[in-house]
Short mmCIF file of N, CA and C in Angstrom, two decimals:
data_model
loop_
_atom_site.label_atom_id
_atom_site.label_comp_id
_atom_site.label_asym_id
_atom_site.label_seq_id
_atom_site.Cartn_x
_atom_site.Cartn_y
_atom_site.Cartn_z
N UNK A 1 -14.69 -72.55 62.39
CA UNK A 1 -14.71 -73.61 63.38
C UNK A 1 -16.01 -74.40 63.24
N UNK A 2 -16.09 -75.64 63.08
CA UNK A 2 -16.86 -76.61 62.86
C UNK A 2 -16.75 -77.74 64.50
N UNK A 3 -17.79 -77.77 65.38
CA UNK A 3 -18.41 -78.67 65.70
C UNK A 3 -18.99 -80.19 65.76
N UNK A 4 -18.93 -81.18 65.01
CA UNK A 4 -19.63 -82.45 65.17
C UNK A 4 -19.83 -83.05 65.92
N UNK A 5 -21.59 -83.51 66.26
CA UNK A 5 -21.57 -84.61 67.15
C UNK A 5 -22.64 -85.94 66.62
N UNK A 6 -22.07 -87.09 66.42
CA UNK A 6 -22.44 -88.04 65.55
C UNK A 6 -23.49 -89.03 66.84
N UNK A 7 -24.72 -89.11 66.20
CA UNK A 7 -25.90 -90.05 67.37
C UNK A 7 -26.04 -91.05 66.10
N UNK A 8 -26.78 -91.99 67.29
CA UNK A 8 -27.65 -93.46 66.07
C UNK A 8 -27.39 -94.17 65.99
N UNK A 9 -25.81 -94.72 66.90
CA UNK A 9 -25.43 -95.73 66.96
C UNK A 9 -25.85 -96.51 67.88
N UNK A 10 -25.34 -97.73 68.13
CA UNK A 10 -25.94 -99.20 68.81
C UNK A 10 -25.67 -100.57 68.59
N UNK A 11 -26.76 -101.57 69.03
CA UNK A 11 -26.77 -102.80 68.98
C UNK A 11 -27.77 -103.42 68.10
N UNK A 12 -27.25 -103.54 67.13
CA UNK A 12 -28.23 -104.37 65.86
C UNK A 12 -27.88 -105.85 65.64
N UNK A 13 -28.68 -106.64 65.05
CA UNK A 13 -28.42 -107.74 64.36
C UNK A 13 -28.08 -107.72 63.12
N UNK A 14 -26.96 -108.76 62.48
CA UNK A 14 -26.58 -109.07 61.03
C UNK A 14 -28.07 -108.98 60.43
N UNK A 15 -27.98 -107.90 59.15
CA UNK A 15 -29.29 -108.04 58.00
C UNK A 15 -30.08 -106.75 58.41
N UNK A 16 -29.72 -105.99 59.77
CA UNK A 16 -30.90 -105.02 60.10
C UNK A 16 -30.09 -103.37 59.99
N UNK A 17 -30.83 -102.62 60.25
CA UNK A 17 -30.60 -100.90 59.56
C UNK A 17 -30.43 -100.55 60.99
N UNK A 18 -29.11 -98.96 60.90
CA UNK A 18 -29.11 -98.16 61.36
C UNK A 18 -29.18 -96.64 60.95
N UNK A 19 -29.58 -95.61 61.30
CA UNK A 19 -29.56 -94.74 60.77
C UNK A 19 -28.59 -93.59 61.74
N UNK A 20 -27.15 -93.06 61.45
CA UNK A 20 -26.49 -92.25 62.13
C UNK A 20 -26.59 -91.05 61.81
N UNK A 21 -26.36 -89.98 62.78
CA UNK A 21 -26.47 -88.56 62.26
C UNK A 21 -25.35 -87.91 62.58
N UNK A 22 -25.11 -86.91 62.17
CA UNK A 22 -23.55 -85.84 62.42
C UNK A 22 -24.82 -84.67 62.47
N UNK A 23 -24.84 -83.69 63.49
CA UNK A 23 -25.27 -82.36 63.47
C UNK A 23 -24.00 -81.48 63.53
N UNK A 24 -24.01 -80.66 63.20
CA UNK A 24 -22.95 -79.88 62.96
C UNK A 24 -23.24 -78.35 63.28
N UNK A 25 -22.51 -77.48 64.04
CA UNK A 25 -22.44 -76.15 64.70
C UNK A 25 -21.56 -75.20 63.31
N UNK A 26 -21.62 -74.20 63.33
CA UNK A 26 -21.48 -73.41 62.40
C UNK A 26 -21.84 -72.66 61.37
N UNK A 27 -22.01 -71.61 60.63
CA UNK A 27 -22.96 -70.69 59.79
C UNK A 27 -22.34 -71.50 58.28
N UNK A 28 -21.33 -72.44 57.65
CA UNK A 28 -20.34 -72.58 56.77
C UNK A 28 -20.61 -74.26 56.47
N UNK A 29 -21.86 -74.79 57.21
CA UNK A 29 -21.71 -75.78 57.04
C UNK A 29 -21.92 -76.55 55.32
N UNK A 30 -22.83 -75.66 54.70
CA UNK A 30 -22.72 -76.27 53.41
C UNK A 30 -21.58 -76.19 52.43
N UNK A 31 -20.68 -75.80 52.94
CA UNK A 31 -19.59 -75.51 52.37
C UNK A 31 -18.37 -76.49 52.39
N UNK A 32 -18.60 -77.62 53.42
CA UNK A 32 -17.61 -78.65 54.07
C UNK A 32 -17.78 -79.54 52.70
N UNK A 33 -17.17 -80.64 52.59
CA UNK A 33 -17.73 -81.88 52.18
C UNK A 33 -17.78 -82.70 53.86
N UNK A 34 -18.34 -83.53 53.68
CA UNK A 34 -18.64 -84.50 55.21
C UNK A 34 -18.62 -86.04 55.06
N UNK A 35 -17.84 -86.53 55.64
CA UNK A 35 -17.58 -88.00 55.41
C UNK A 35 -17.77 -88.79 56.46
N UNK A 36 -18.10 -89.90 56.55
CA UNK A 36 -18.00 -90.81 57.41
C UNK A 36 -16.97 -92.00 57.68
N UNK A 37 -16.19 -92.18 58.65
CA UNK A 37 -14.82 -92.85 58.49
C UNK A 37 -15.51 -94.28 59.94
N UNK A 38 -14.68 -95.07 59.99
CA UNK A 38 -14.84 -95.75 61.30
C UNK A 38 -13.59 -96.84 61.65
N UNK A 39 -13.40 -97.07 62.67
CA UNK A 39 -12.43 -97.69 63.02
C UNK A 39 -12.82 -98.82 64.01
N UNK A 40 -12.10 -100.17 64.00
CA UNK A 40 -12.47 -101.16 64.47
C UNK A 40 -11.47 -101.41 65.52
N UNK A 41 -11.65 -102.16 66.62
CA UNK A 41 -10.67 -102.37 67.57
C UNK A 41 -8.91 -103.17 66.93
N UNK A 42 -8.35 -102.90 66.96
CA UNK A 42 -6.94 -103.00 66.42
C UNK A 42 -7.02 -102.55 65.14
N UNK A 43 -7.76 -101.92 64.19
CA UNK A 43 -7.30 -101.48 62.95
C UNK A 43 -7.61 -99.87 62.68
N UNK A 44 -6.97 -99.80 61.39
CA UNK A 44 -6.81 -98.18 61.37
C UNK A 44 -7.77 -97.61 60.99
N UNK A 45 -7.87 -96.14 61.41
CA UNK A 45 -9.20 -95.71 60.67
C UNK A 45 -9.62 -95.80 59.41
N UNK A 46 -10.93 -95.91 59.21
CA UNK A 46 -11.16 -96.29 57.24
C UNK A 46 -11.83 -95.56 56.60
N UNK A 47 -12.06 -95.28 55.50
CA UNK A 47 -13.22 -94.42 54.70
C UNK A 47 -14.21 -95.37 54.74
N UNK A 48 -15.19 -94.42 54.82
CA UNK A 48 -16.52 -95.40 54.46
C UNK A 48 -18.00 -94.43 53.35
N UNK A 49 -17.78 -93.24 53.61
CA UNK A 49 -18.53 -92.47 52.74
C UNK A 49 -18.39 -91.28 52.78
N UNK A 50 -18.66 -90.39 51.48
CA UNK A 50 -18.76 -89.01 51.62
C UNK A 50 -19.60 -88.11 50.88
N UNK A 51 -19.89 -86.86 51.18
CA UNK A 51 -20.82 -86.21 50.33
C UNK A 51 -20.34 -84.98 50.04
N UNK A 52 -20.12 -84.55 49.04
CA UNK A 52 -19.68 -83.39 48.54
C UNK A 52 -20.38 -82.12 48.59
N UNK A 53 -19.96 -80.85 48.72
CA UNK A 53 -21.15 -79.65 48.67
C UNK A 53 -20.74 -78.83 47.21
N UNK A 54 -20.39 -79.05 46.54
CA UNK A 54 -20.17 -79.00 44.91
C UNK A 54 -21.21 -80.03 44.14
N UNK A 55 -21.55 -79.41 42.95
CA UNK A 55 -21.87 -80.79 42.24
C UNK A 55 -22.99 -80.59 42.05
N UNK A 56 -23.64 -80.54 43.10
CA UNK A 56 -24.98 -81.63 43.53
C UNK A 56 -24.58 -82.65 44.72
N UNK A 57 -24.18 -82.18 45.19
CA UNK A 57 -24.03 -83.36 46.52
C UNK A 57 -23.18 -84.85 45.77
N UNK A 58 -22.20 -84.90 44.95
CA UNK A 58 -21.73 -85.92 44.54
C UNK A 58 -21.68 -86.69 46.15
N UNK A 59 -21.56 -88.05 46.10
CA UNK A 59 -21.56 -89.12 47.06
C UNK A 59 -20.23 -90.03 46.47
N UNK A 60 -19.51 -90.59 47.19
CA UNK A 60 -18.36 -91.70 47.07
C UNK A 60 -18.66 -92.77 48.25
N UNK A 61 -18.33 -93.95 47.75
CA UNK A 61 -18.12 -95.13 48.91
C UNK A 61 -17.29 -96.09 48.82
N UNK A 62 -16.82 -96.66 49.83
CA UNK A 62 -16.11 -97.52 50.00
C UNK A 62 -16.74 -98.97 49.21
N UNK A 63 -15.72 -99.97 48.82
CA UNK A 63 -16.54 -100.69 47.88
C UNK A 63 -17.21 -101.73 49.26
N UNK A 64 -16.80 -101.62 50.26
CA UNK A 64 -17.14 -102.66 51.43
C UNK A 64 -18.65 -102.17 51.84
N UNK A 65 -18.81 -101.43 51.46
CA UNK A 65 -20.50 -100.47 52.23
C UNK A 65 -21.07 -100.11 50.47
N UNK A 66 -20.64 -100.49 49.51
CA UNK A 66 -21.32 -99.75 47.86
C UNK A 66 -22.76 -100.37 47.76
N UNK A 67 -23.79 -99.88 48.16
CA UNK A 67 -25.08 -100.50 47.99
C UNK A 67 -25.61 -100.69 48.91
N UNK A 68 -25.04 -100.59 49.66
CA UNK A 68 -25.99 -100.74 51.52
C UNK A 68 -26.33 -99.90 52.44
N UNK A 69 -24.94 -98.69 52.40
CA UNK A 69 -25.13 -97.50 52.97
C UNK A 69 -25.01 -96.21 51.92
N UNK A 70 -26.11 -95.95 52.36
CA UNK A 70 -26.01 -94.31 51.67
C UNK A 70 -26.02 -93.37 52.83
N UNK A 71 -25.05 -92.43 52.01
CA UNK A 71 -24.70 -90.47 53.05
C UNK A 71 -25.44 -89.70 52.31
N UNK A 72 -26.30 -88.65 52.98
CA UNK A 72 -26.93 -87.94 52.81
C UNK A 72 -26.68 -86.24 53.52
N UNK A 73 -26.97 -85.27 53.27
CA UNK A 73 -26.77 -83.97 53.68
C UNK A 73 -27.88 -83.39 53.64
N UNK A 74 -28.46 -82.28 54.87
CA UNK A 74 -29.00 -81.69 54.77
C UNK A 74 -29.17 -80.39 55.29
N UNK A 75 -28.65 -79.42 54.38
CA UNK A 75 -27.97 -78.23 54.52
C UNK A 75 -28.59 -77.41 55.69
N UNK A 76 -30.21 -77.34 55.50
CA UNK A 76 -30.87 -76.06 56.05
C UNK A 76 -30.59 -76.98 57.28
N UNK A 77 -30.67 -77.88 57.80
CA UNK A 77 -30.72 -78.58 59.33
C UNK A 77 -29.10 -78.51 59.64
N UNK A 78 -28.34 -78.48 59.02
CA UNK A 78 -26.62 -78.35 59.22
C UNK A 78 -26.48 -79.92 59.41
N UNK A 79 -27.19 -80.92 59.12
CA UNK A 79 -26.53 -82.69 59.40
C UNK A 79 -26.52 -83.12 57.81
N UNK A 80 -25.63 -84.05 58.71
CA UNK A 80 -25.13 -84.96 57.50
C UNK A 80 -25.92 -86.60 57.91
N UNK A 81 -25.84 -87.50 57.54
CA UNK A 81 -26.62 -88.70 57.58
C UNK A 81 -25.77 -89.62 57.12
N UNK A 82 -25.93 -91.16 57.87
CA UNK A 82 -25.49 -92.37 57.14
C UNK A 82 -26.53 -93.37 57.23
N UNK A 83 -27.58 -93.64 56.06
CA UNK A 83 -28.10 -94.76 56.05
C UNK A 83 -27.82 -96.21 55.96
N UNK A 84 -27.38 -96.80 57.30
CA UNK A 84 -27.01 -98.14 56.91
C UNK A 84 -27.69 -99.14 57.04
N UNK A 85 -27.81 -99.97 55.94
CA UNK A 85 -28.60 -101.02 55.31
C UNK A 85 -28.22 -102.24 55.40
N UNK A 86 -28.37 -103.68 55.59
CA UNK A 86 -28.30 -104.81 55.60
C UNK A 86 -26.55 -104.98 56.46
N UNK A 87 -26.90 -104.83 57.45
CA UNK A 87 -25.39 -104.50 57.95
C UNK A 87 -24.73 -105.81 58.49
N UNK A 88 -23.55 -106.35 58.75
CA UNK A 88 -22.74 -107.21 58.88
C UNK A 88 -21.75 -107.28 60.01
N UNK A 89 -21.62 -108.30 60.06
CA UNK A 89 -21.24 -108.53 61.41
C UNK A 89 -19.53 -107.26 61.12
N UNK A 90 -19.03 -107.86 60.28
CA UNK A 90 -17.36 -106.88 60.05
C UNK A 90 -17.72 -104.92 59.79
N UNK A 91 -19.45 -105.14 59.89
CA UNK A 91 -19.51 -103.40 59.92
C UNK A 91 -19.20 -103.33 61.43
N UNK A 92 -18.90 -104.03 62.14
CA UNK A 92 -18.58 -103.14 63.81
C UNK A 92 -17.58 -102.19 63.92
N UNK A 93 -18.19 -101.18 64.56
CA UNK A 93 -16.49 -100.26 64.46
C UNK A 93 -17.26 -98.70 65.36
N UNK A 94 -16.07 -98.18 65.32
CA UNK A 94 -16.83 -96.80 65.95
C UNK A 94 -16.86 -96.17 64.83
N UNK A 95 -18.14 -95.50 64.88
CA UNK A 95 -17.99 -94.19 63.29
C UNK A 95 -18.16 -93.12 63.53
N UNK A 96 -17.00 -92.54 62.92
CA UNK A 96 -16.57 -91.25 63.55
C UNK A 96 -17.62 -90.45 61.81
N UNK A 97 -18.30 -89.16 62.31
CA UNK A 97 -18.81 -87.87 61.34
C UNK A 97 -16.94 -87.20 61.02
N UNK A 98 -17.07 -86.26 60.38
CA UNK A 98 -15.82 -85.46 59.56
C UNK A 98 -16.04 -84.37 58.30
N UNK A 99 -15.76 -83.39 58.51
CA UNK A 99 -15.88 -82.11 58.01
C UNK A 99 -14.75 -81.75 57.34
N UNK A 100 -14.52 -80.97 55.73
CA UNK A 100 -13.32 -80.73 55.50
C UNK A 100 -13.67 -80.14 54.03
N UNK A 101 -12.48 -78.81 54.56
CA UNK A 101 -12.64 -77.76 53.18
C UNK A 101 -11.63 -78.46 51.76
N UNK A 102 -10.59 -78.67 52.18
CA UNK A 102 -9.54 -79.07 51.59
C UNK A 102 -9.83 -80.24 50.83
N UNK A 103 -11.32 -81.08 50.95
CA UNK A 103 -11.55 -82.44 50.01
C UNK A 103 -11.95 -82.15 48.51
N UNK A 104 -11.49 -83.03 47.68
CA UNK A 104 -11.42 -83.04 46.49
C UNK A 104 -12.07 -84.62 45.83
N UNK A 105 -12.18 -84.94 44.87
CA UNK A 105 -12.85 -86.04 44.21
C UNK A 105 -11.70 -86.92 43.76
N UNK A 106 -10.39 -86.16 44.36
CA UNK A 106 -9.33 -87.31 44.86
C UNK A 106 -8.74 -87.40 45.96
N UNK A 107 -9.55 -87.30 46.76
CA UNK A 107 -8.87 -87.47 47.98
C UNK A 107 -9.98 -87.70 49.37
N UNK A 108 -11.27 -87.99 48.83
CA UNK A 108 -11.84 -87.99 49.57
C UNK A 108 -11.96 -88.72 50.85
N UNK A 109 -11.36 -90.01 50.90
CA UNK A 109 -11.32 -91.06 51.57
C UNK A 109 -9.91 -90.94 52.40
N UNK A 110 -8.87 -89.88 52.23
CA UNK A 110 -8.34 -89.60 52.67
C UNK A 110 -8.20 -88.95 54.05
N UNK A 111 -8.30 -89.09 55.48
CA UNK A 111 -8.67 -88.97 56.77
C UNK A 111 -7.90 -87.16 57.02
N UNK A 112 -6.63 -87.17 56.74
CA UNK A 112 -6.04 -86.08 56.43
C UNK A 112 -6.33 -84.70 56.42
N UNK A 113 -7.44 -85.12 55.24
CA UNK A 113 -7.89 -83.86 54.55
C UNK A 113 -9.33 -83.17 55.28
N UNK A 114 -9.55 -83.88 56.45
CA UNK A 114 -10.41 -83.46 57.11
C UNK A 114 -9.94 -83.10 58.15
N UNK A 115 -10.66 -81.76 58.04
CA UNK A 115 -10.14 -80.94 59.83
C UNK A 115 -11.27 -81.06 61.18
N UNK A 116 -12.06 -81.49 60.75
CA UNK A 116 -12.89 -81.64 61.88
C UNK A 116 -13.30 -83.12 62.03
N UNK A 117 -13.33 -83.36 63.54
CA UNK A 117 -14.06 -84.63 63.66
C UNK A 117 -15.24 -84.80 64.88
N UNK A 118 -16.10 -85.69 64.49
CA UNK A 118 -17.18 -85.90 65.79
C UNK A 118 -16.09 -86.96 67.27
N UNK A 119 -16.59 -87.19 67.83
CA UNK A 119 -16.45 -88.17 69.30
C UNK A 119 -16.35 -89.24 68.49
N UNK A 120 -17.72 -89.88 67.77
CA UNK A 120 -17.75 -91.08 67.40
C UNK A 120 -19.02 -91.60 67.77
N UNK A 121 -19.31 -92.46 67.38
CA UNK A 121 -20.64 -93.51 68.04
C UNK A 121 -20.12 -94.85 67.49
N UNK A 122 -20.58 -96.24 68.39
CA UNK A 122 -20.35 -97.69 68.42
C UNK A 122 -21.12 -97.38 67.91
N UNK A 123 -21.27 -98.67 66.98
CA UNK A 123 -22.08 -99.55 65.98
C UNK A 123 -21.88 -100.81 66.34
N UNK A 124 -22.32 -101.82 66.67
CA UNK A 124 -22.25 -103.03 67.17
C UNK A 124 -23.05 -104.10 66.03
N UNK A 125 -22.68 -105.23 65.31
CA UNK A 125 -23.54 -105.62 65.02
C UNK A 125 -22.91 -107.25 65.06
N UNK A 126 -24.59 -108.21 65.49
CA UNK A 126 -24.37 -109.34 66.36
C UNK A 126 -24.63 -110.18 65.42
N UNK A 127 -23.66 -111.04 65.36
CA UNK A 127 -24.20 -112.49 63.84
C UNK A 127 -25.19 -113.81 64.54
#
């Protein structure tokens, strides 16, 4: 059983940084991969990043966020991280944290394959 609760969200301006966090409850947490998804008022939920616990922490992104936001993990603290960078007015959305044994390096972006989710946090951003 996995836990998430995602902080750091808010009210920014077009061009400026947020930094979100997922803390996560459980002894298993390096074992998840952890993604970040978000959803906008009338549309469906979306991928937006993920980090793998294989690898080396492989990372995937959406091509809408490729260069602006980076996900990060950090095992001994049990969080996961989304650095977002030069952000845009169409980044508004709620962004939900997400935990999941079952992810693969095809399927990551897949909402499905994750069994756990945070509440969410707004992200607001003003043009």
């Amino acid at each position: 059983q996995v836990q998430l609760v995602e902080s750091g969200g808010g009210l920014v301006q077009a061009g400026g940084s947020l930094r979100l966090s997922c803390a996560a409850s459980g002894r298993t947490f390096s074992t998840y991969t952890m993604g970040w998804f978000r959803q906008a008022p009338g549309k469906e939920r979306e991928f937006v990043a993920a980090v793998t616990w294989w690898s080396g922490s492989s990372t995937y992104y959406a091509d809408s966020v490729k260069g602006r936001f980076t996900i990060s993990r950090d095992n001994a603290k049990n969080t996961a991280y989304l650095q977002m960078n030069s952000l845009k007015p169409e980044d508004t959305a709620v962004y939900y944290c997400a935990a999941g044994l079952a992810v693969t390096s095809g399927n990551y972006y897949v909402t499905g394959r994750y069994g756990y989710w945070g509440q969410g946090t707004q992200v607001t951003v003003s043009s």
